[in-house]
Coordinates of C-alpha atoms and ligand atoms in Angstrom, one line a residue:
X1 CA -113.4 -17.1 123.3
X2 CA -114.7 -16.9 127.0
X3 CA -112.0 -17.8 129.4
X4 CA -114.2 -20.2 131.3
X5 CA -113.9 -22.3 128.2
X6 CA -113.4 -25.9 128.6
X7 CA -111.2 -27.0 125.6
X8 CA -110.3 -30.4 124.0
X9 CA -107.2 -32.0 124.4
X10 CA -104.2 -32.1 121.8
X11 CA -105.1 -35.0 119.6
X12 CA -108.9 -34.1 119.4
X13 CA -107.8 -30.3 118.3
X14 CA -105.5 -31.7 115.8
X15 CA -108.5 -34.2 114.4
X16 CA -110.6 -30.8 114.2
X17 CA -107.8 -28.9 112.4
X18 CA -107.6 -31.9 109.9
X19 CA -111.2 -31.6 109.1
X20 CA -111.5 -27.6 108.8
X21 CA -108.0 -27.7 106.6
X22 CA -109.7 -30.0 103.8
X23 CA -111.8 -27.0 103.2
X24 CA -109.5 -24.3 103.2
X25 CA -106.3 -22.9 101.7
X26 CA -104.6 -21.9 105.1
X27 CA -102.6 -24.0 107.4
X28 CA -103.8 -24.8 110.7
X29 CA -101.6 -25.7 113.5
X30 CA -101.9 -26.8 117.2
X31 CA -98.7 -26.4 119.9
X32 CA -98.8 -28.3 123.0
X33 CA -96.1 -26.2 125.1
X34 CA -95.5 -28.7 127.9
X35 CA -95.1 -31.8 125.6
X36 CA -93.1 -29.5 123.3
X37 CA -95.0 -30.8 120.2
X38 CA -96.3 -28.9 117.0
X39 CA -99.0 -30.5 114.7
X40 CA -99.5 -28.9 111.5
X41 CA -102.1 -29.7 108.7
X42 CA -101.2 -32.1 105.9
X43 CA -101.6 -29.4 103.2
X44 CA -98.5 -27.5 104.7
X45 CA -96.0 -30.6 104.1
X46 CA -96.2 -30.1 100.2
X47 CA -95.5 -26.3 100.6
X48 CA -92.8 -26.1 103.1
X49 CA -89.6 -27.8 104.1
X50 CA -91.1 -29.2 107.5
X51 CA -89.6 -32.1 109.4
X52 CA -93.2 -33.8 109.4
X53 CA -96.9 -33.1 110.0
X54 CA -96.1 -33.4 114.0
X55 CA -92.6 -33.2 115.5
X56 CA -91.3 -32.5 119.1
X57 CA -88.5 -30.1 120.0
X58 CA -90.2 -27.5 118.5
X59 CA -87.4 -24.6 118.7
X60 CA -84.8 -26.6 117.1
X61 CA -87.0 -27.8 114.6
X62 CA -88.5 -24.4 113.5
X63 CA -84.6 -24.0 112.2
X64 CA -85.3 -26.2 109.4
X65 CA -88.0 -24.1 107.7
X66 CA -87.9 -20.6 109.2
X67 CA -86.1 -17.9 107.6
X68 CA -82.6 -17.5 109.4
X69 CA -83.4 -13.6 109.3
X70 CA -87.0 -13.9 111.3
X71 CA -85.9 -17.0 113.6
X72 CA -85.0 -15.1 116.4
X73 CA -88.1 -12.5 116.5
X74 CA -90.2 -15.6 116.3
X75 CA -88.6 -17.3 119.3
X76 CA -88.7 -14.2 121.1
X77 CA -92.5 -14.0 120.5
X78 CA -93.2 -17.5 121.3
X79 CA -91.5 -17.5 124.5
X80 CA -93.9 -14.4 125.5
X81 CA -96.9 -16.8 124.8
X82 CA -95.5 -19.7 126.4
X83 CA -94.5 -17.6 129.8
X84 CA -98.1 -16.6 129.9
X85 CA -97.1 -12.7 129.5
X86 CA -99.5 -12.4 126.4
X87 CA -102.3 -14.4 125.0
X88 CA -101.8 -14.0 121.3
X89 CA -99.1 -14.5 118.6
X90 CA -99.4 -12.8 115.5
X91 CA -96.6 -12.1 113.0
X92 CA -95.7 -11.7 109.8
X93 CA -92.3 -13.5 108.6
X94 CA -90.9 -15.8 106.0
X95 CA -91.0 -20.0 106.0
X96 CA -88.9 -21.5 103.3
X97 CA -90.8 -23.4 100.7
X98 CA -89.9 -26.9 99.3
X99 CA -88.4 -25.3 96.4
X100 CA -86.1 -23.5 99.0
X101 CA -87.6 -20.1 98.3
X102 CA -88.8 -17.9 101.2
X103 CA -92.4 -17.7 101.7
X104 CA -94.0 -14.7 103.5
X105 CA -96.5 -16.0 105.7
X106 CA -99.0 -14.6 108.4
X107 CA -99.0 -16.9 111.5
X108 CA -101.7 -16.1 114.3
X109 CA -102.4 -17.9 117.2
X110 CA -104.2 -17.9 120.5
X111 CA -103.3 -19.6 123.9
X112 CA -106.1 -21.6 125.2
X113 CA -106.9 -20.6 128.8
X114 CA -109.1 -22.3 131.3
X115 CA -109.4 -20.8 134.8
X116 CA -107.0 -22.5 137.6
X117 CA -105.3 -24.4 134.7
X118 CA -101.8 -23.3 133.5
X119 CA -102.4 -23.0 129.7
X120 CA -100.4 -25.5 127.6
X121 CA -102.2 -25.2 124.3
X122 CA -102.3 -23.0 121.4
X123 CA -104.0 -23.2 118.3
X124 CA -103.6 -20.9 115.1
X125 CA -103.6 -20.5 111.4
X126 CA -100.7 -19.4 108.8
X127 CA -101.6 -17.9 105.5
X128 CA -99.6 -16.7 102.8
X129 CA -99.8 -13.4 102.6
X130 CA -97.5 -13.0 99.3
X131 CA -100.6 -15.4 97.4
X132 CA -103.4 -13.1 98.8
X133 CA -101.7 -10.2 97.3
X134 CA -101.7 -11.6 93.7
X135 CA -105.4 -13.3 94.0
X136 CA -107.1 -10.3 93.3
X137 CA -106.5 -6.6 92.4
X138 CA -108.8 -3.7 93.6
X139 CA -107.0 -1.2 91.5
X140 CA -107.9 -2.9 88.0
X141 CA -110.8 -4.8 89.3
X142 CA -109.3 -8.1 88.1
X143 CA -108.3 -11.2 89.4
X144 CA -104.5 -11.7 89.7
X145 CA -101.8 -14.2 89.0
X146 CA -102.6 -16.5 91.5
X147 CA -106.1 -16.8 90.2
X148 CA -104.9 -17.5 86.9
X149 CA -102.8 -20.0 88.2
X150 CA -105.7 -21.6 90.0
X151 CA -107.9 -21.3 86.7
X152 CA -105.4 -23.2 84.7
X153 CA -105.0 -26.0 87.1
X154 CA -108.7 -26.6 87.1
X155 CA -108.7 -26.3 83.5
X156 CA -105.9 -28.2 82.7
X157 CA -107.4 -30.8 80.5
X158 CA -109.2 -28.5 78.2
X159 CA -106.0 -26.3 77.8
X160 CA -104.5 -27.9 74.8
X161 CA -105.7 -25.1 72.3
X162 CA -105.3 -22.1 74.9
X163 CA -103.9 -19.2 73.5
X164 CA -102.2 -16.8 76.0
X165 CA -101.8 -13.2 75.1
X166 CA -99.6 -11.1 77.6
X167 CA -100.3 -7.2 77.3
X168 CA -98.5 -4.6 78.6
X169 CA -98.9 -0.6 78.5
X170 CA -96.1 1.3 76.9
X171 CA -93.8 3.2 79.0
X172 CA -96.6 3.0 82.0
X173 CA -93.7 4.1 84.2
X174 CA -93.9 7.4 82.8
X175 CA -97.5 7.9 82.9
X176 CA -97.0 7.6 86.8
X177 CA -93.9 9.6 87.0
X178 CA -95.7 12.6 85.0
X179 CA -99.0 12.2 86.2
X180 CA -98.8 10.5 89.6
X181 CA -99.9 7.4 91.0
X182 CA -103.5 7.9 91.3
X183 CA -103.7 8.9 87.6
X184 CA -101.7 5.8 87.0
X185 CA -104.4 3.5 88.9
X186 CA -106.9 5.2 86.7
X187 CA -105.2 4.0 83.3
X188 CA -105.0 0.5 84.7
X189 CA -108.7 0.3 85.7
X190 CA -109.7 2.1 82.2
X191 CA -107.2 -0.4 80.3
X192 CA -108.4 -3.4 82.1
X193 CA -112.0 -2.1 81.2
X194 CA -110.7 -1.8 77.5
X195 CA -109.7 -5.4 77.7
X196 CA -112.6 -6.8 79.1
X197 CA -115.2 -5.2 76.6
X198 CA -113.2 -6.5 73.9
X199 CA -113.5 -10.3 75.4
X200 CA -116.3 -12.8 74.6
X201 CA -117.4 -16.2 76.2
X202 CA -114.5 -18.3 77.6
X203 CA -112.0 -15.6 77.2
X204 CA -110.5 -14.2 80.5
X205 CA -108.1 -11.4 81.7
X206 CA -106.2 -11.2 84.7
X207 CA -103.7 -8.8 86.1
X208 CA -100.3 -10.4 86.4
X209 CA -98.2 -7.6 87.6
X210 CA -98.0 -3.8 87.6
X211 CA -99.0 -2.7 84.0
X212 CA -99.3 -6.3 82.7
X213 CA -102.5 -8.4 81.9
X214 CA -102.8 -11.6 80.5
X215 CA -106.0 -12.8 78.2
X216 CA -106.5 -16.8 78.9
X217 CA -108.3 -17.9 75.4
X218 CA -110.0 -21.1 75.6
X219 CA -112.1 -20.7 72.6
X220 CA -109.7 -22.5 70.2
X221 CA -109.2 -19.3 68.2
X222 CA -106.3 -19.4 65.8
X223 CA -103.7 -16.6 65.1
X224 CA -105.7 -14.4 62.9
X225 CA -108.5 -14.2 65.5
X226 CA -106.2 -13.4 68.2
X227 CA -104.6 -10.7 66.0
X228 CA -108.1 -9.1 65.4
X229 CA -108.6 -9.3 69.3
X230 CA -105.4 -7.6 69.6
X231 CA -106.5 -4.8 67.1
X232 CA -109.5 -4.4 69.0
X233 CA -107.8 -4.0 72.4
X234 CA -105.7 -1.4 70.7
X235 CA -108.2 0.5 69.3
X236 CA -110.3 0.6 72.8
X237 CA -107.1 1.9 74.4
X238 CA -106.3 4.3 71.3
X239 CA -110.1 5.7 72.0
X240 CA -109.4 6.1 75.8
X241 CA -106.4 8.1 75.3
X242 CA -108.1 10.5 72.9
X243 CA -111.0 10.3 75.2
X244 CA -108.8 11.8 78.0
X245 CA -108.0 14.3 75.7
X246 CA -104.2 13.0 75.1
X247 CA -103.3 13.9 79.0
X248 CA -100.9 10.8 78.8
X249 CA -100.1 9.1 75.6
X250 CA -99.7 5.3 75.7
X251 CA -99.9 2.3 73.6
X252 CA -100.4 -1.3 74.2
X253 CA -98.0 -4.1 73.3
X254 CA -98.9 -8.0 73.2
X255 CA -97.1 -11.2 73.1
X256 CA -98.9 -14.2 72.2
X257 CA -98.3 -17.8 73.0
X258 CA -99.9 -20.9 71.8
X259 CA -100.3 -23.9 73.8
X260 CA -100.9 -26.0 70.7
X261 CA -97.5 -25.0 69.3
X262 CA -95.6 -25.8 72.4
X263 CA -96.3 -29.6 72.6
X264 CA -97.4 -29.9 76.1
X265 CA -99.1 -33.0 76.6
X266 CA -99.4 -33.0 80.4
X267 CA -99.9 -29.3 81.5
X268 CA -98.5 -29.3 84.9
X269 CA -96.9 -26.6 87.3
X270 CA -93.5 -26.4 85.3
X271 CA -95.5 -25.9 82.1
X272 CA -97.6 -23.4 83.9
X273 CA -94.6 -21.5 84.7
X274 CA -92.8 -22.1 81.3
X275 CA -95.8 -20.5 79.9
X276 CA -95.4 -17.5 81.8
X277 CA -91.8 -17.1 81.1
X278 CA -92.7 -17.4 77.1
X279 CA -95.3 -15.1 77.3
X280 CA -93.1 -12.5 79.2
X281 CA -90.6 -13.3 76.3
X282 CA -93.1 -12.8 73.9
X283 CA -94.2 -9.4 75.5
X284 CA -90.8 -8.2 75.7
X285 CA -90.3 -9.0 71.9
X286 CA -93.3 -6.9 71.1
X287 CA -92.0 -4.1 73.0
X288 CA -88.4 -4.5 71.9
X289 CA -89.6 -4.5 68.1
X290 CA -90.7 -0.9 68.1
X291 CA -94.1 -1.1 70.9
X292 CA -97.4 -0.9 70.2
X293 CA -97.7 -4.4 68.2
X294 CA -98.5 -7.9 68.4
X295 CA -95.5 -10.5 68.4
X296 CA -96.4 -14.2 67.9
X297 CA -94.1 -16.4 70.1
X298 CA -91.5 -18.3 67.7
X299 CA -89.2 -20.8 68.9
X300 CA -86.2 -19.6 66.7
X301 CA -86.3 -16.2 68.4
X302 CA -86.8 -17.6 71.8
X303 CA -83.6 -20.0 71.2
X304 CA -81.8 -16.6 70.1
X305 CA -82.8 -14.9 73.4
X306 CA -81.6 -18.1 75.1
X307 CA -78.5 -18.4 73.5
X308 CA -77.7 -14.6 74.1
X309 CA -78.5 -14.9 77.8
X310 CA -76.3 -18.2 77.9
X311 CA -73.4 -16.2 76.0
X312 CA -73.9 -13.5 78.3
X313 CA -73.7 -15.4 81.6
X314 CA -70.5 -17.2 80.1
X315 CA -69.0 -13.5 79.3
X316 CA -69.8 -12.1 82.7
X317 CA -68.5 -15.1 84.5
X318 CA -65.1 -14.9 82.3
X319 CA -64.8 -11.2 83.2
X320 CA -65.3 -12.1 87.1
X321 CA -62.6 -15.0 86.7
X322 CA -60.0 -12.6 85.5
X323 CA -61.0 -12.8 81.8
X324 CA -60.6 -16.6 81.5
X325 CA -61.4 -17.7 78.0
X326 CA -60.5 -14.2 76.5
X327 CA -57.5 -14.1 74.2
X328 CA -56.2 -11.6 71.7
X329 CA -55.2 -12.6 68.2
X330 CA -53.1 -10.3 66.0
X331 CA -53.2 -9.7 62.2
X332 CA -50.2 -7.9 60.6
X333 CA -50.6 -4.5 58.6
X334 CA -47.7 -4.2 56.1
X335 CA -46.5 -1.4 53.9
X336 CA -47.9 -1.9 50.1
X337 CA -44.4 -0.7 48.8
X338 CA -41.8 -3.0 50.4
X339 CA -44.3 -5.7 52.6
X340 CA -42.7 -4.4 55.6
X341 CA -44.5 -4.9 59.1
X342 CA -46.0 -1.8 60.2
X343 CA -48.2 -2.6 62.8
X344 CA -50.6 -5.6 64.0
X345 CA -54.8 -5.2 64.8
X346 CA -55.6 -6.8 68.1
X347 CA -58.8 -8.8 67.5
X348 CA -60.7 -10.3 70.4
X349 CA -61.5 -14.2 70.7
X350 CA -63.6 -15.9 73.2
X351 CA -63.9 -19.6 74.0
X352 CA -66.4 -20.5 76.4
X353 CA -65.9 -23.3 79.0
X354 CA -67.4 -26.0 76.7
X355 CA -64.6 -24.9 74.1
X356 CA -67.1 -23.0 71.7
X357 CA -65.3 -20.3 70.0
X358 CA -67.6 -17.2 69.7
X359 CA -67.0 -14.7 66.9
X360 CA -66.6 -11.0 67.3
X361 CA -69.3 -10.2 65.5
X362 CA -71.6 -12.4 68.1
X363 CA -69.8 -11.1 70.9
X364 CA -69.2 -7.5 70.6
X365 CA -72.8 -6.6 70.6
X366 CA -73.4 -8.5 73.4
X367 CA -70.6 -7.1 75.5
X368 CA -71.8 -3.4 74.5
X369 CA -75.5 -4.4 75.5
X370 CA -74.3 -5.3 78.6
X371 CA -71.6 -2.8 79.3
X372 CA -69.1 -5.7 79.8
X373 CA -67.0 -4.1 77.0
X374 CA -65.7 -1.4 79.5
X375 CA -63.8 -4.0 81.5
X376 CA -63.0 -6.1 78.4
X377 CA -62.1 -3.2 76.4
X378 CA -59.7 -2.0 79.1
X379 CA -58.5 -5.5 79.2
X380 CA -57.6 -5.5 75.6
X381 CA -55.8 -1.9 75.4
X382 CA -53.4 -3.7 78.3
X383 CA -52.6 -6.9 76.6
X384 CA -52.5 -5.4 73.1
X385 CA -50.0 -3.0 74.4
X386 CA -48.0 -5.5 76.4
X387 CA -47.9 -7.5 73.2
X388 CA -46.7 -4.2 71.5
X389 CA -43.5 -3.7 74.1
X390 CA -42.6 -7.4 73.3
X391 CA -42.8 -6.7 69.5
X392 CA -40.7 -3.3 70.0
X393 CA -37.8 -5.1 71.3
X394 CA -37.4 -6.2 67.7
X395 CA -39.2 -3.8 65.9
X396 CA -38.8 -0.1 67.5
X397 CA -41.4 1.5 65.2
X398 CA -44.0 -1.5 65.4
X399 CA -47.9 -0.3 66.5
X400 CA -50.7 -2.1 67.7
X401 CA -54.0 -1.1 66.7
X402 CA -57.0 -1.6 68.7
X403 CA -60.7 -1.5 68.1
X404 CA -62.6 0.8 70.3
X405 CA -66.4 0.8 70.9
X406 CA -68.3 3.8 71.5
X407 CA -69.5 2.6 74.9
X408 CA -66.0 2.8 75.9
X409 CA -65.9 6.3 74.7
X410 CA -68.8 7.3 76.2
X411 CA -68.9 5.7 79.5
X412 CA -65.3 5.3 80.7
X413 CA -62.5 7.5 81.1
X414 CA -61.1 6.2 77.8
X415 CA -58.1 9.1 77.6
X416 CA -57.1 8.6 81.4
X417 CA -57.0 4.7 80.7
X418 CA -54.9 4.8 78.0
X419 CA -52.5 7.4 78.9
X420 CA -52.6 5.4 82.3
X421 CA -51.4 2.2 80.6
X422 CA -48.8 3.5 78.3
X423 CA -47.5 5.3 81.4
X424 CA -47.5 1.9 83.4
X425 CA -45.7 0.1 80.5
X426 CA -43.3 3.0 79.4
X427 CA -44.6 2.9 75.9
X428 CA -44.8 6.2 73.9
X429 CA -48.2 6.9 72.6
X430 CA -47.1 6.5 69.1
X431 CA -47.3 3.0 69.4
X432 CA -51.1 3.1 69.6
X433 CA -53.4 3.2 66.6
X434 CA -56.9 3.7 67.8
X435 CA -59.7 2.6 65.6
X436 CA -63.2 3.5 65.6
X437 CA -66.3 2.3 63.5
X438 CA -68.8 4.6 62.3
X439 CA -72.0 3.9 63.7
X440 CA -74.1 6.8 62.0
X441 CA -75.1 8.7 64.6
X442 CA -72.5 9.5 67.5
X443 CA -69.6 10.9 65.1
X444 CA -71.2 14.5 65.8
X445 CA -71.3 14.0 69.5
X446 CA -69.0 16.9 71.0
X447 CA -68.0 14.1 73.8
X448 CA -66.6 12.0 70.9
X449 CA -65.1 14.6 69.3
X450 CA -63.0 15.9 72.3
X451 CA -61.9 12.4 73.4
X452 CA -60.6 11.9 69.8
X453 CA -59.3 15.3 69.8
X454 CA -57.3 14.7 73.3
X455 CA -56.0 11.4 71.9
X456 CA -54.8 12.8 68.6
X457 CA -52.9 15.7 70.9
X458 CA -51.3 13.0 72.8
X459 CA -50.0 11.2 70.0
X460 CA -51.8 8.2 69.4
X461 CA -52.5 7.5 65.8
X462 CA -56.4 7.5 64.8
X463 CA -57.9 5.4 62.5
X464 CA -61.5 5.2 60.9
X465 CA -62.1 1.7 60.6
X466 CA -64.7 -0.2 58.0
X467 CA -64.7 2.6 55.4
X468 CA -67.1 1.7 52.5
X469 CA -69.3 -0.1 54.9
X470 CA -72.9 1.0 55.9
X471 CA -72.8 4.3 57.4
X472 CA -69.6 5.8 55.7
X473 CA -69.9 9.5 55.6
X474 CA -67.3 11.7 54.4
X475 CA -68.2 14.3 56.7
X476 CA -66.5 11.8 59.6
X477 CA -63.3 12.4 58.1
X478 CA -63.8 16.1 59.0
X479 CA -65.6 15.4 62.4
X480 CA -63.1 12.6 63.7
X481 CA -60.0 13.9 61.8
X482 CA -58.6 10.7 61.3
X483 CA -54.7 9.9 60.7
X484 CA -55.6 6.5 58.7
X485 CA -59.0 5.6 56.7
X486 CA -59.3 1.6 56.7
X487 CA -61.1 0.4 53.6
X488 CA -63.3 -2.6 54.8
X489 CA -63.1 -5.9 52.7
X490 CA -66.8 -5.5 51.3
X491 CA -65.9 -2.4 49.5
X492 CA -62.6 -3.8 48.4
X493 CA -64.4 -6.7 47.1
X494 CA -66.9 -4.4 45.0
X495 CA -64.1 -2.7 43.7
X496 CA -62.3 -5.6 42.5
X497 CA -65.2 -7.0 40.7
X498 CA -66.5 -3.7 39.0
X499 CA -64.6 -1.1 37.3
X500 CA -66.9 1.9 38.6
X501 CA -66.4 0.8 42.2
X502 CA -62.7 0.4 41.4
X503 CA -62.4 4.0 40.0
X504 CA -64.4 5.2 42.9
X505 CA -62.1 3.8 45.5
X506 CA -59.1 5.2 43.4
X507 CA -60.7 8.6 43.6
X508 CA -61.0 8.0 47.4
X509 CA -57.5 7.1 48.0
X510 CA -56.6 10.5 46.0
X511 CA -58.7 12.3 48.4
X512 CA -57.3 10.7 51.2
X513 CA -53.6 11.3 50.2
X514 CA -54.6 14.7 49.3
X515 CA -55.7 15.3 52.9
X516 CA -52.2 14.1 54.0
X517 CA -54.0 10.8 55.6
X518 CA -53.2 7.5 55.3
X519 CA -54.8 4.4 53.7
X520 CA -55.4 0.9 54.8
X521 CA -57.0 -1.8 52.4
X522 CA -58.5 -4.5 54.4
X523 CA -59.3 -8.1 53.5
X524 CA -56.9 -9.0 50.5
X525 CA -56.7 -12.7 50.2
X526 CA -54.8 -13.7 47.2
X527 CA -51.8 -12.4 44.5
X528 CA -54.3 -11.4 42.1
X529 CA -56.1 -9.1 44.5
X530 CA -53.0 -7.4 45.9
X531 CA -51.7 -7.2 42.3
X532 CA -55.0 -5.1 41.3
X533 CA -55.2 -3.2 44.5
X534 CA -51.7 -2.1 44.6
X535 CA -52.6 0.0 41.3
X536 CA -54.4 2.1 43.5
X537 CA -51.2 2.6 45.7
X538 CA -52.8 2.3 49.4
X539 CA -50.2 2.7 52.2
X540 CA -51.0 -0.4 54.0
X541 CA -52.6 -3.8 53.4
X542 CA -54.1 -6.2 55.8
X543 CA -55.7 -9.3 54.5
X544 CA -55.4 -13.2 54.8
X545 CA -52.8 -13.1 51.7
X546 CA -50.1 -12.1 54.5
X547 CA -51.6 -13.8 57.6
X548 CA -54.7 -14.7 59.4
X549 CA -55.4 -13.3 62.7
X550 CA -53.1 -15.6 64.9
X551 CA -51.9 -16.2 68.4
X552 CA -49.8 -14.0 70.0
X553 CA -47.3 -17.0 69.9
X554 CA -47.8 -17.7 66.3
X555 CA -47.5 -14.0 65.4
X556 CA -44.0 -13.5 67.3
X557 CA -42.9 -16.9 65.7
X558 CA -43.9 -15.6 62.3
X559 CA -41.7 -12.4 62.8
X560 CA -39.1 -14.2 64.9
X561 CA -39.3 -12.4 68.3
X562 CA -38.4 -14.1 71.1
Ligands
C2E601 P1 -62.3 -5.1 61.9 O1 -62.0 -4.3 62.8 O2 -62.9 -4.5 60.4 O3 -61.4 -6.2 61.8 C1 -61.2 -6.9 60.5 C2 -62.1 -7.9 60.3 O4 -61.8 -8.7 58.9 C3 -61.3 -9.3 61.3 O5 -62.7 -10.1 61.4 C4 -60.3 -10.0 60.3 O6 -60.2 -11.4 60.9 C5 -61.2 -9.7 59.0 N1 -60.3 -10.0 58.1 C6 -59.1 -9.8 57.9 N2 -58.3 -10.1 56.7 C7 -59.5 -10.7 56.1 C8 -59.4 -11.3 54.6 O7 -58.4 -11.3 53.9 N3 -60.6 -12.0 54.6 C9 -61.6 -11.8 55.3 N4 -62.6 -12.7 54.9 N5 -61.7 -11.4 56.4 C10 -60.6 -10.6 56.8 P2 -62.8 -10.5 63.0 O8 -61.7 -10.8 63.8 O9 -64.2 -11.5 62.9 O10 -63.6 -8.9 63.9 C11 -64.8 -8.4 63.4 C12 -64.8 -7.3 64.0 O11 -65.0 -7.5 65.2 C13 -63.7 -6.5 63.9 O12 -63.8 -5.9 62.4 C14 -64.1 -5.2 64.9 O13 -65.1 -4.4 64.5 C15 -64.7 -6.2 65.8 N6 -63.9 -6.6 66.8 C16 -62.8 -7.2 67.1 N7 -62.0 -7.2 68.0 C17 -62.5 -6.2 68.7 C18 -62.0 -5.5 70.0 O14 -61.2 -6.0 70.8 N8 -63.1 -4.5 70.4 C19 -64.0 -4.2 69.9 N9 -64.6 -3.1 69.8 N10 -64.4 -4.7 68.6 C20 -63.7 -5.8 68.1
MG602 MG1 -60.6 -2.9 63.2
MG603 MG1 -62.4 -3.0 59.4

């Protein structure tokens, strides 16, 4: 602009801004320095936490919607413009959106100077830089996520039968790591081309994030047609990998969401973000199920996923709240010969704040997946041993049996932890039985064998749990060198029903005894079961017949410990 220009006044500039704003996505503003008044076009009001479309006391009111970390810098820059030290304001910083989240903006403004007049007006424009980054993508040559959103907004009435297929390149990170970002960009571009080649009319593709694409299908296709489309894309990607002489090997996974199945009568912003969420879940499922496949969204799977997520957050909260909701139950192990109390197995229970009791079979895998088993496992050891110390006041040779998870073995200083807690509680190592369930692949690990050996050396009793269930492998008796074998209830039941299995168990008992090991039979519920199993002469029995797992208090009452 020429410095000799004459400019309209504040109100006229506001009216001009209103006119322009109706045909643009950006927000226009006018600042009157002498009146300390700020005007911004209407479209900004629905987006940001503004005190109004026009307001006075500008610096104070900016505090409502400028990100607190950016406020001081903004005021400093504005002061320079207002004092006339510079004519332009140009800053990238954050405003707070109506939803309370920060939005990156680029704010540019210019002081209007007229010769001989002290400048008192500034005009400018604000655009969302977060958005512009996702509108289109020069690497893949596709439109981006915000364009998909815009498309959907425009198409809302015709979306009832739309299909969303979210595609992700499997292990794309490795492509970048091994072959460099440039090759990664090449792969993205080529995969985008593969997808595009497979699409017909009314099928659109967008690049959502990083290595993920979304195909929006508005043809009314059914599941089988979408499956064929996915297979076609997969073939194209396979040929691309072959064409590149297997320089990098990758596949493509996809999650499919059908809007017709989601019962969205009114397609609005929430349903858009919901669809994005569901498509993300669907694609992750495809990857979790082995990659290089199509997964069709199923509400049951999603509900199970949400339940796992909910339980995970309950467990996490409880751990950080001093293990609130966790409790140990105890179940006695008695000698077969004279039904004396030998030990108790500590079994973990968890109650949510809404009083729902979660079984170990549901909770332990979640604790393992999230590594929460590390703090919880340590809590179990300490609390079980505290219980043991109390029981030993009346039963000096009483032991407590604790289930250990492989995660604890592999990721924690388990040996030091156990020794530390025993020392702390002034307990001898022989009061502890450490139970390990066979998992089928880790028993061979040198790390596991070494910890086991150290615990055995310390004097802790080692038990191989759940023998006869799943992965049982006789070589583990050699690898893990347990002192005790615990026969799982499923095996016990088979032996009770079938004479072949009974004989098999009999020979296992003989072998175990021949090796100088002890044997526990788990899951005895009735006197008849006990009578039959007693013929095998196991050393110890554990089961509902003697007691269900019960609270510490109930256990102590039963065995008259005060
Ligand atoms: P497990 O170590 O084999 O524990 C024995 C399971 O059999 C317990 O189930 C117990 O309640 C059940 N049981 C005992 N006697 C009978 C019976 O006569 N009939 C029947 N039907 N069941 C009987 P629970 O408490 O549900 O625990 C399941 C599994 O969860 C345990 O199997 C163990 O592998 C795991 N677990 C429990 N607490 C912990 C823990 O603190 N840490 C770890 N890592 N795993 C644990
Ligand atoms: Mg056990
Ligand atoms: Mg068991």
